[in-house]
Short mmCIF file of C-alpha atoms and ligand atoms in Angstrom, two decimals:
data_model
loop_
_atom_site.label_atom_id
_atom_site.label_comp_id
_atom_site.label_asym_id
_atom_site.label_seq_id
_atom_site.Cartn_x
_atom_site.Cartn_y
_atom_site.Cartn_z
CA UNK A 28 -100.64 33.34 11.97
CA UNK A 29 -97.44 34.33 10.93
CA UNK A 30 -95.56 31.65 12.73
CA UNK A 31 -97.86 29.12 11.13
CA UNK A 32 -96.94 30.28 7.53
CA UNK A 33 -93.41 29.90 8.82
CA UNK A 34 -93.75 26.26 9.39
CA UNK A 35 -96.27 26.03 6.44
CA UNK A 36 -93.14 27.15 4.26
CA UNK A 37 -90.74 24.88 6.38
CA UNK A 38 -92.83 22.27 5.69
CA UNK A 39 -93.19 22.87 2.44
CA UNK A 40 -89.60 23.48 2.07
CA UNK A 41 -88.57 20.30 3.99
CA UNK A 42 -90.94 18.04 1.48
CA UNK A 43 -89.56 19.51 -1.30
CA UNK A 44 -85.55 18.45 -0.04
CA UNK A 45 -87.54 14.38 0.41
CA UNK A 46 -88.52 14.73 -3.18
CA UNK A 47 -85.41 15.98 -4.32
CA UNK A 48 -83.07 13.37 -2.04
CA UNK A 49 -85.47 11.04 -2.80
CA UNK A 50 -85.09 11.50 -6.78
CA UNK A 51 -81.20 11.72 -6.14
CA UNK A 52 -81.53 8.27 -3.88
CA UNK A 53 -83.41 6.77 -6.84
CA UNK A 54 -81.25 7.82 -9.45
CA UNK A 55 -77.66 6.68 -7.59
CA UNK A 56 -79.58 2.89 -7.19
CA UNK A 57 -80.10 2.78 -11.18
CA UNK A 58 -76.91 4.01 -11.52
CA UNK A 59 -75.63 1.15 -9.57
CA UNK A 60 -77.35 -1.02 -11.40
CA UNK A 61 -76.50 -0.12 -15.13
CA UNK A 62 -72.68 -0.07 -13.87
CA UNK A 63 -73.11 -3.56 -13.02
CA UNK A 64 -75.41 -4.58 -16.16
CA UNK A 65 -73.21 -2.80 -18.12
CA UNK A 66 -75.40 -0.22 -19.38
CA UNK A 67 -72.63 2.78 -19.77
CA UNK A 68 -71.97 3.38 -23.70
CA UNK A 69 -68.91 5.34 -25.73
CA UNK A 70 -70.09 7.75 -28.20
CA UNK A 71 -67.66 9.45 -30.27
CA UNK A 72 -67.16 13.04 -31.81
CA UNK A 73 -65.54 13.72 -34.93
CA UNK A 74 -62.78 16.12 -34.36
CA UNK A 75 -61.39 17.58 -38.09
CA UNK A 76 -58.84 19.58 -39.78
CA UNK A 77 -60.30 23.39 -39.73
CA UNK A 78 -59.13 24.12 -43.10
CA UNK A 79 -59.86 21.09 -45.04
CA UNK A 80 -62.34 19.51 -42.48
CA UNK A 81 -60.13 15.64 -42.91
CA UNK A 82 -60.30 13.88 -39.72
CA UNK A 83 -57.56 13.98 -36.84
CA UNK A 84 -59.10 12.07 -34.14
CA UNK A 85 -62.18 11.37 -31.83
CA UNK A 86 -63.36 12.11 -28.25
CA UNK A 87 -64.82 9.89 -26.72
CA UNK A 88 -68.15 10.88 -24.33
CA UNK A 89 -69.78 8.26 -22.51
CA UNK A 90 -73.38 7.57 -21.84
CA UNK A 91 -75.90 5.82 -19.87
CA UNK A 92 -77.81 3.64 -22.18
CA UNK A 93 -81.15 3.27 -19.11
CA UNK A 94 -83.84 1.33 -20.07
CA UNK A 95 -86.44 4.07 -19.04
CA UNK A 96 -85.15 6.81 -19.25
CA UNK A 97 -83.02 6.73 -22.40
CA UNK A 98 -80.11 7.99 -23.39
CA UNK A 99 -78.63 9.95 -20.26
CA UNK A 100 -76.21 12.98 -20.90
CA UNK A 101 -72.75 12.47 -18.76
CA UNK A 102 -73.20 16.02 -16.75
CA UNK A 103 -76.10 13.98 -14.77
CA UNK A 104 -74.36 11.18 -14.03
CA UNK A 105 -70.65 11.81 -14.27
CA UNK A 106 -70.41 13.62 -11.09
CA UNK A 107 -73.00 11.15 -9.42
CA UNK A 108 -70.72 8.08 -9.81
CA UNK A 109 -67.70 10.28 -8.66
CA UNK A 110 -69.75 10.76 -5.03
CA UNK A 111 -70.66 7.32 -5.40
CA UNK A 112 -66.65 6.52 -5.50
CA UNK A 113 -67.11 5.29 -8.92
CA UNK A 114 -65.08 7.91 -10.09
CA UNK A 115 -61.80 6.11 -10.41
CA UNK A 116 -63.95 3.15 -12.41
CA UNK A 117 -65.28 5.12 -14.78
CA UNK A 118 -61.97 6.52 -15.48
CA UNK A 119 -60.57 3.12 -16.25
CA UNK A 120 -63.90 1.76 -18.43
CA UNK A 121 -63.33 4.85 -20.42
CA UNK A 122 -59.94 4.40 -21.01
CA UNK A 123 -59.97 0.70 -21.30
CA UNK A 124 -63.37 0.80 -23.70
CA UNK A 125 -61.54 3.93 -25.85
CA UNK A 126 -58.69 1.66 -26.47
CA UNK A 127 -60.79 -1.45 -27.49
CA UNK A 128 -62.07 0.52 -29.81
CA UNK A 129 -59.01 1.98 -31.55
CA UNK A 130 -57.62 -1.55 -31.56
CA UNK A 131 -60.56 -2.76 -33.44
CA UNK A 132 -60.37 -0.12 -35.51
CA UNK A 133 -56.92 -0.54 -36.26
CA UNK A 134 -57.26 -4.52 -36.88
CA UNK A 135 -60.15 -3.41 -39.51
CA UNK A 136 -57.57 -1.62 -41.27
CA UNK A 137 -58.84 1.25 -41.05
CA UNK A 138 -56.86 5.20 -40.45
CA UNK A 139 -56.02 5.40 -37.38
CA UNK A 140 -56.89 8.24 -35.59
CA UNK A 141 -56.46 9.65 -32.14
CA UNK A 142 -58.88 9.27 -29.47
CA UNK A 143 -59.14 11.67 -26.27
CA UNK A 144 -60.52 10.60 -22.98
CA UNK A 145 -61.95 12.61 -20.18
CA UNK A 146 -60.72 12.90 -17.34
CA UNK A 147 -62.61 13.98 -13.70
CA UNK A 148 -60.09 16.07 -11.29
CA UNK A 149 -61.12 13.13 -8.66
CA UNK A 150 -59.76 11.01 -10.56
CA UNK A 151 -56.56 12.71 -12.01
CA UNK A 152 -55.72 13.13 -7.84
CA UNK A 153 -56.57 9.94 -6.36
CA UNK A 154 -55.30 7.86 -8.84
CA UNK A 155 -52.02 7.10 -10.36
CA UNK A 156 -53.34 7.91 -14.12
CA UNK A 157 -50.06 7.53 -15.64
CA UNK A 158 -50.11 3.72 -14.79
CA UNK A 159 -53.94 3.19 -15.79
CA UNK A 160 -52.58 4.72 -19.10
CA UNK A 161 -49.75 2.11 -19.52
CA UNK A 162 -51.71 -0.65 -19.07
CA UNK A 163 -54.54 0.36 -21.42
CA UNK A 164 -52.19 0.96 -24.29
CA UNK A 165 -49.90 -2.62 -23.33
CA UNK A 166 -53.47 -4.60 -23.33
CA UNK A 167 -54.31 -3.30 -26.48
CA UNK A 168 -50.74 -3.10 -27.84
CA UNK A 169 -51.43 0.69 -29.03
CA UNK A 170 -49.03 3.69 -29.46
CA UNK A 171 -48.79 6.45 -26.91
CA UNK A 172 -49.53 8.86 -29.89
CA UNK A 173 -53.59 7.40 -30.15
CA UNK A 174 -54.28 8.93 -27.17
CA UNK A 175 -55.18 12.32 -25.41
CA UNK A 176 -56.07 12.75 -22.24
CA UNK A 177 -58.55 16.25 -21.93
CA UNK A 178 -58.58 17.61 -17.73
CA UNK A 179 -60.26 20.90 -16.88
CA UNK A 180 -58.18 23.92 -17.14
CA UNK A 181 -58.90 23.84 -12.75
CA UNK A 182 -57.54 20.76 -12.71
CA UNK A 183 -54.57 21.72 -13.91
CA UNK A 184 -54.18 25.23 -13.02
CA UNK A 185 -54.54 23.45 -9.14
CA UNK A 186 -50.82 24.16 -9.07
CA UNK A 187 -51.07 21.01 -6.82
CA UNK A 188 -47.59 19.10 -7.35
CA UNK A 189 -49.32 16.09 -8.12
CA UNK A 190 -51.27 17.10 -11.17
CA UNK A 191 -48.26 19.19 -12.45
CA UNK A 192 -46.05 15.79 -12.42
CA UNK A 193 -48.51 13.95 -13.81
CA UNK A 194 -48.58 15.78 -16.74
CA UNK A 195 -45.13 15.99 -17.14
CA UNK A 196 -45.20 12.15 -17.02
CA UNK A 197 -47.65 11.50 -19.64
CA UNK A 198 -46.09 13.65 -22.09
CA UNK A 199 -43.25 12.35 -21.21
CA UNK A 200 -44.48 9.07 -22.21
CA UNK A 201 -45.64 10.45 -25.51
CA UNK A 202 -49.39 10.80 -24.74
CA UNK A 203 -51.06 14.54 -25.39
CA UNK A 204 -52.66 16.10 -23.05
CA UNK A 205 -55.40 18.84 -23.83
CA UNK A 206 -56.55 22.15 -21.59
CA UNK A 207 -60.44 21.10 -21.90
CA UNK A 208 -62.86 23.94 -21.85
CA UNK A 209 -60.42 26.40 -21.92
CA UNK A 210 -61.27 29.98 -20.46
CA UNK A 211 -64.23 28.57 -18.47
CA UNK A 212 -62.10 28.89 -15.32
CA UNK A 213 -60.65 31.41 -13.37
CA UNK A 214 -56.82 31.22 -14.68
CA UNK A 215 -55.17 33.74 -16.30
CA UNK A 216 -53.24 33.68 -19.47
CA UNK A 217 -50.01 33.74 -17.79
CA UNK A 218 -50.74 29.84 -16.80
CA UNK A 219 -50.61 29.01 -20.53
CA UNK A 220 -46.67 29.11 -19.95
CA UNK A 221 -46.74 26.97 -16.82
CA UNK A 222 -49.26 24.35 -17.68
CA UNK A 223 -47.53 21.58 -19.67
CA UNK A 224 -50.02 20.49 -22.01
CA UNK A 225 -50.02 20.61 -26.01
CA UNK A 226 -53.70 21.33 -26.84
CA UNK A 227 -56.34 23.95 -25.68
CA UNK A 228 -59.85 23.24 -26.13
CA UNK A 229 -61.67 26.80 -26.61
CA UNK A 230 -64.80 26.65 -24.79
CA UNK A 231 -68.11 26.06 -26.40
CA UNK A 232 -68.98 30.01 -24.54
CA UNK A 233 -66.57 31.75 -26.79
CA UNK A 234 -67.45 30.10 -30.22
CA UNK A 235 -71.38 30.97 -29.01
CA UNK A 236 -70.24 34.33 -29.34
CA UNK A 237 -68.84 34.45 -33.10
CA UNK A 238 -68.87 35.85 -35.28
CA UNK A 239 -71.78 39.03 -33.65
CA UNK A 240 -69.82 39.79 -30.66
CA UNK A 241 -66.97 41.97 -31.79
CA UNK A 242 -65.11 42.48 -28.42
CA UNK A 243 -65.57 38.74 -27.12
CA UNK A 244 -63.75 37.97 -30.85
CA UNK A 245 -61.13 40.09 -29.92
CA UNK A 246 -60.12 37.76 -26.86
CA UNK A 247 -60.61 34.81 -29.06
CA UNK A 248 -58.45 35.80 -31.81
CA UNK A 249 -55.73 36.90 -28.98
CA UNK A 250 -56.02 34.17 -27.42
CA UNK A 251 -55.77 31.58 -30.27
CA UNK A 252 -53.01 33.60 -31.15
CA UNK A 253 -50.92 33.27 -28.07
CA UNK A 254 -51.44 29.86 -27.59
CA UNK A 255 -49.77 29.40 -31.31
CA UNK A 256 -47.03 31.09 -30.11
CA UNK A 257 -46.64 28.88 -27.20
CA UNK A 258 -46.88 25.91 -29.51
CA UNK A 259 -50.52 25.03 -28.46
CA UNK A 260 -52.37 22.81 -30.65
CA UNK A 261 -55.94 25.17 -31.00
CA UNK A 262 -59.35 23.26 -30.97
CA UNK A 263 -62.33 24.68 -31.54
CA UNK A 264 -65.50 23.18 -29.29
CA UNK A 265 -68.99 23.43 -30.07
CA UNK A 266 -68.76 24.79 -34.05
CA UNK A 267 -72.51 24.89 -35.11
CA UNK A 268 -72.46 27.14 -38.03
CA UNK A 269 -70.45 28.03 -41.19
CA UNK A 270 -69.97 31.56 -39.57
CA UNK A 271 -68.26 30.60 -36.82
CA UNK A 272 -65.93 28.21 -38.39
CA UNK A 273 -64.70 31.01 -40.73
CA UNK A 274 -64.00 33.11 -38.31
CA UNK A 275 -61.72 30.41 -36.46
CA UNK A 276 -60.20 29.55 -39.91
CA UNK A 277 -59.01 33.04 -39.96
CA UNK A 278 -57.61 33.33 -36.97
CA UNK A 279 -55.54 30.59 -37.12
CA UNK A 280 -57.45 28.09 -35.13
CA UNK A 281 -56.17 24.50 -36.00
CA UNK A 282 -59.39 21.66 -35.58
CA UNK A 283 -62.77 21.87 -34.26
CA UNK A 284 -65.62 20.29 -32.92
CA UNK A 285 -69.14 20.51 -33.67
CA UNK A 286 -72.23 19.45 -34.53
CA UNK A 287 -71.74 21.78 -37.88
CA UNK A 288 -69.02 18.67 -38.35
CA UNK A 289 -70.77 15.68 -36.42
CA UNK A 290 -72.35 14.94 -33.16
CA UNK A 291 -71.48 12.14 -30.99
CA UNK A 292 -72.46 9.02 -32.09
CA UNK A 293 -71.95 5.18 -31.60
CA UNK A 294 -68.30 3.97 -32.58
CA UNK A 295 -70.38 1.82 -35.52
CA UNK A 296 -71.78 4.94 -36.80
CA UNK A 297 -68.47 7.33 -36.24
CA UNK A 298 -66.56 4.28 -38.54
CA UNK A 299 -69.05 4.33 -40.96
CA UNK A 300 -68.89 7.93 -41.31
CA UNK A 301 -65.43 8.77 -40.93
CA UNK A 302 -63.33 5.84 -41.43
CA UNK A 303 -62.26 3.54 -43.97
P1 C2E B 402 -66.59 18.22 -22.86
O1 C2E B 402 -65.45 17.29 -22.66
O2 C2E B 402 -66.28 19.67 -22.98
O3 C2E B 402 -67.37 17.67 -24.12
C1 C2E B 402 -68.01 18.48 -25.05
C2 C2E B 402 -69.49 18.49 -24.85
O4 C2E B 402 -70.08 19.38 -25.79
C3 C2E B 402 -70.16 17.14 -25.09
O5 C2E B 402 -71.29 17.05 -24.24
C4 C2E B 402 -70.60 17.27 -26.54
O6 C2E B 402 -71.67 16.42 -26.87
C5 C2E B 402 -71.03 18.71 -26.58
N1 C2E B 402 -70.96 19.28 -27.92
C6 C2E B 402 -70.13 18.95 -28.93
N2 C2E B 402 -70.33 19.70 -30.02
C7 C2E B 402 -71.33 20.56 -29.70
C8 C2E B 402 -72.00 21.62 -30.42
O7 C2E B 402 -71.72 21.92 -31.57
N3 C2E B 402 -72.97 22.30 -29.75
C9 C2E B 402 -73.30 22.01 -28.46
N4 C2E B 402 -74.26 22.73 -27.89
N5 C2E B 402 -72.69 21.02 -27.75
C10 C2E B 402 -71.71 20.30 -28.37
P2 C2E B 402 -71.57 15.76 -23.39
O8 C2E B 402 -71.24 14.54 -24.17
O9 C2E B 402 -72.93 15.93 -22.81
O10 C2E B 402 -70.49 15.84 -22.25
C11 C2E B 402 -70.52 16.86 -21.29
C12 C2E B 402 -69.28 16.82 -20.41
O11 C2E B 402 -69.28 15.62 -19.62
C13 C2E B 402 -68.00 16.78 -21.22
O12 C2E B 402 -67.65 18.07 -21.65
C14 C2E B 402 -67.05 16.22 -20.20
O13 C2E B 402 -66.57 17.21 -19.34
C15 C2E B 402 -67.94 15.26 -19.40
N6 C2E B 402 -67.68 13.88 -19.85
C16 C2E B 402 -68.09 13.26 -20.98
N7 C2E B 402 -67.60 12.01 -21.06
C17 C2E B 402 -66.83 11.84 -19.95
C18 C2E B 402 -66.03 10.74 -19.45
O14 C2E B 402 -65.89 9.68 -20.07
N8 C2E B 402 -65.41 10.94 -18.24
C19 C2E B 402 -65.51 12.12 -17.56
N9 C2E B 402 -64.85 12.23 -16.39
N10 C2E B 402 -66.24 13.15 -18.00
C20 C2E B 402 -66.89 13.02 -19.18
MG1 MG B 403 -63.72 17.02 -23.38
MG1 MG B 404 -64.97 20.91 -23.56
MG1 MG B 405 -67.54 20.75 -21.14
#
């Protein structure tokens, strides 16, 4: 009896795995299919001032615009297209789209602002970013200055030679480059002196925990406060309330992010909004 229960569960177990690979299987040939009917969208989130909440720039977060099932959040995809070996193609449709954009806006007359791009850590390693960069901002005749790039605080704490040049090279070149996520990972501190980068992105986690968690604001404050002193540019991520943006305006923090601010939406909608 027991044994039977055993390869009841098995069974049960290995049917489960088919409708999960099968789900997965279904989901990378749609995916296929909206990169070749074009289905992936830009959205774009304000990013403002702290103080006086004027706009600074945008980041850019793409989307799958699917016929059934909607609008369809990056974190199910993104990493999906990397396995597929999309990753690298994604990179440069982000980058390429992102500068469109600001050249359109730019034509329109309108402010320019900076945009930031994500970047995957497949992609920052298996590609040479620095020339994808280039030729983005030749084709659309743009300044280095428009453009951040935002990598994971791994991806560049990987100590791998690679990423650590790469950086150096696109500052070099006059494009920012910002810690994304920032105290998410395992780093310490110390590797805010080693990383060369000019902006850290606080994580979404910490700004959760303003302004009720007294110890957790503790951190924050010392940590917006070191970066400063390192010559960081501080973002806030995720701002929802009035609260929590107070706090951050006290302790020194430079922008933010947030849907208190603006979610993500369509470049017609972010211009309409926030340009003029
Ligand atoms: P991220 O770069 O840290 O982007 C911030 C995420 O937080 C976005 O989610 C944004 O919509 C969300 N967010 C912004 N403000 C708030 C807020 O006030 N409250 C809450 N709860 N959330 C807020 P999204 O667009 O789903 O993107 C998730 C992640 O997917 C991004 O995190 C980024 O790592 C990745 N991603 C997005 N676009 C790209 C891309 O073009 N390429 C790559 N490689 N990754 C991307
Ligand atoms: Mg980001
Ligand atoms: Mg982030
Ligand atoms: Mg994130």
């Amino acid at each position: 009896k027991a044994k039977r229960e055993q390869r009841g569960g098995f069974q049960f177990y290995s049917n489960e795995l088919n409708t999960q690979s099968k789900a997965r299987f279904d989901l990378t040939q749609e995916l296929r299919r909206a990169v070749q009917n074009d289905e992936l969208v830009l959205h774009f989130q304000p990013k403002v001032d702290a103080r006086t909440r004027e706009i600074v720039g945008a980041e850019a977060l793409v989307r799958w615009l699917s016929p059934t099932r909607g609008l369809v959040s990056p974190g199910v995809f993104v990493h999906l297209l990397d396995e597929m070996g999309l990753g690298v193609w994604l990179g440069e449709w982000v980058l390429d789209r992102a500068c469109a954009q600001m050249r359109e806006w730019q034509d329109s007359g309108q402010v320019s602002i900076s945009v930031s791009v994500n970047m995957s850590p497949a992609q920052f390693e298996r590609t040479s970013i620095l020339e994808v960069v280039r030729a983005s901002l030749e084709r659309y005749q743009l300044d280095a200055s428009c453009l951040e790039i935002e990598i994971l605080e791994a991806t560049a704490v990987n100590d791998s030679d690679k990423a650590r040049q790469t950086l150096v090279a696109l500052r070099a070149e006059g494009i920012r480059v910002a810690l994304d996520d920032f105290g998410t990972g395992y780093s310490s501190l110390v590797y805010l002196t080693r990383i060369p980068a000019d902006v850290l992105k606080l994580d979404q986690a910490f700004i959760r925990s303003l302004p009720d968690d007294p110890r957790q604001q503790e951190i924050v404050r010392h940590i917006i406060a070191l970066a400063k002193t390192l010559s960081y540019t501080v973002v806030g991520e995720g701002v929802e309330d009035e609260a929590q943006l107070s706090v951050l305006v006290a302790m020194g923090c430079d922008l933010v992010q947030g849907y208190l601010i603006g979610r993500p939406v369509p470049a017609d909608e972010f211009a309409g909004r926030w340009l003029r």
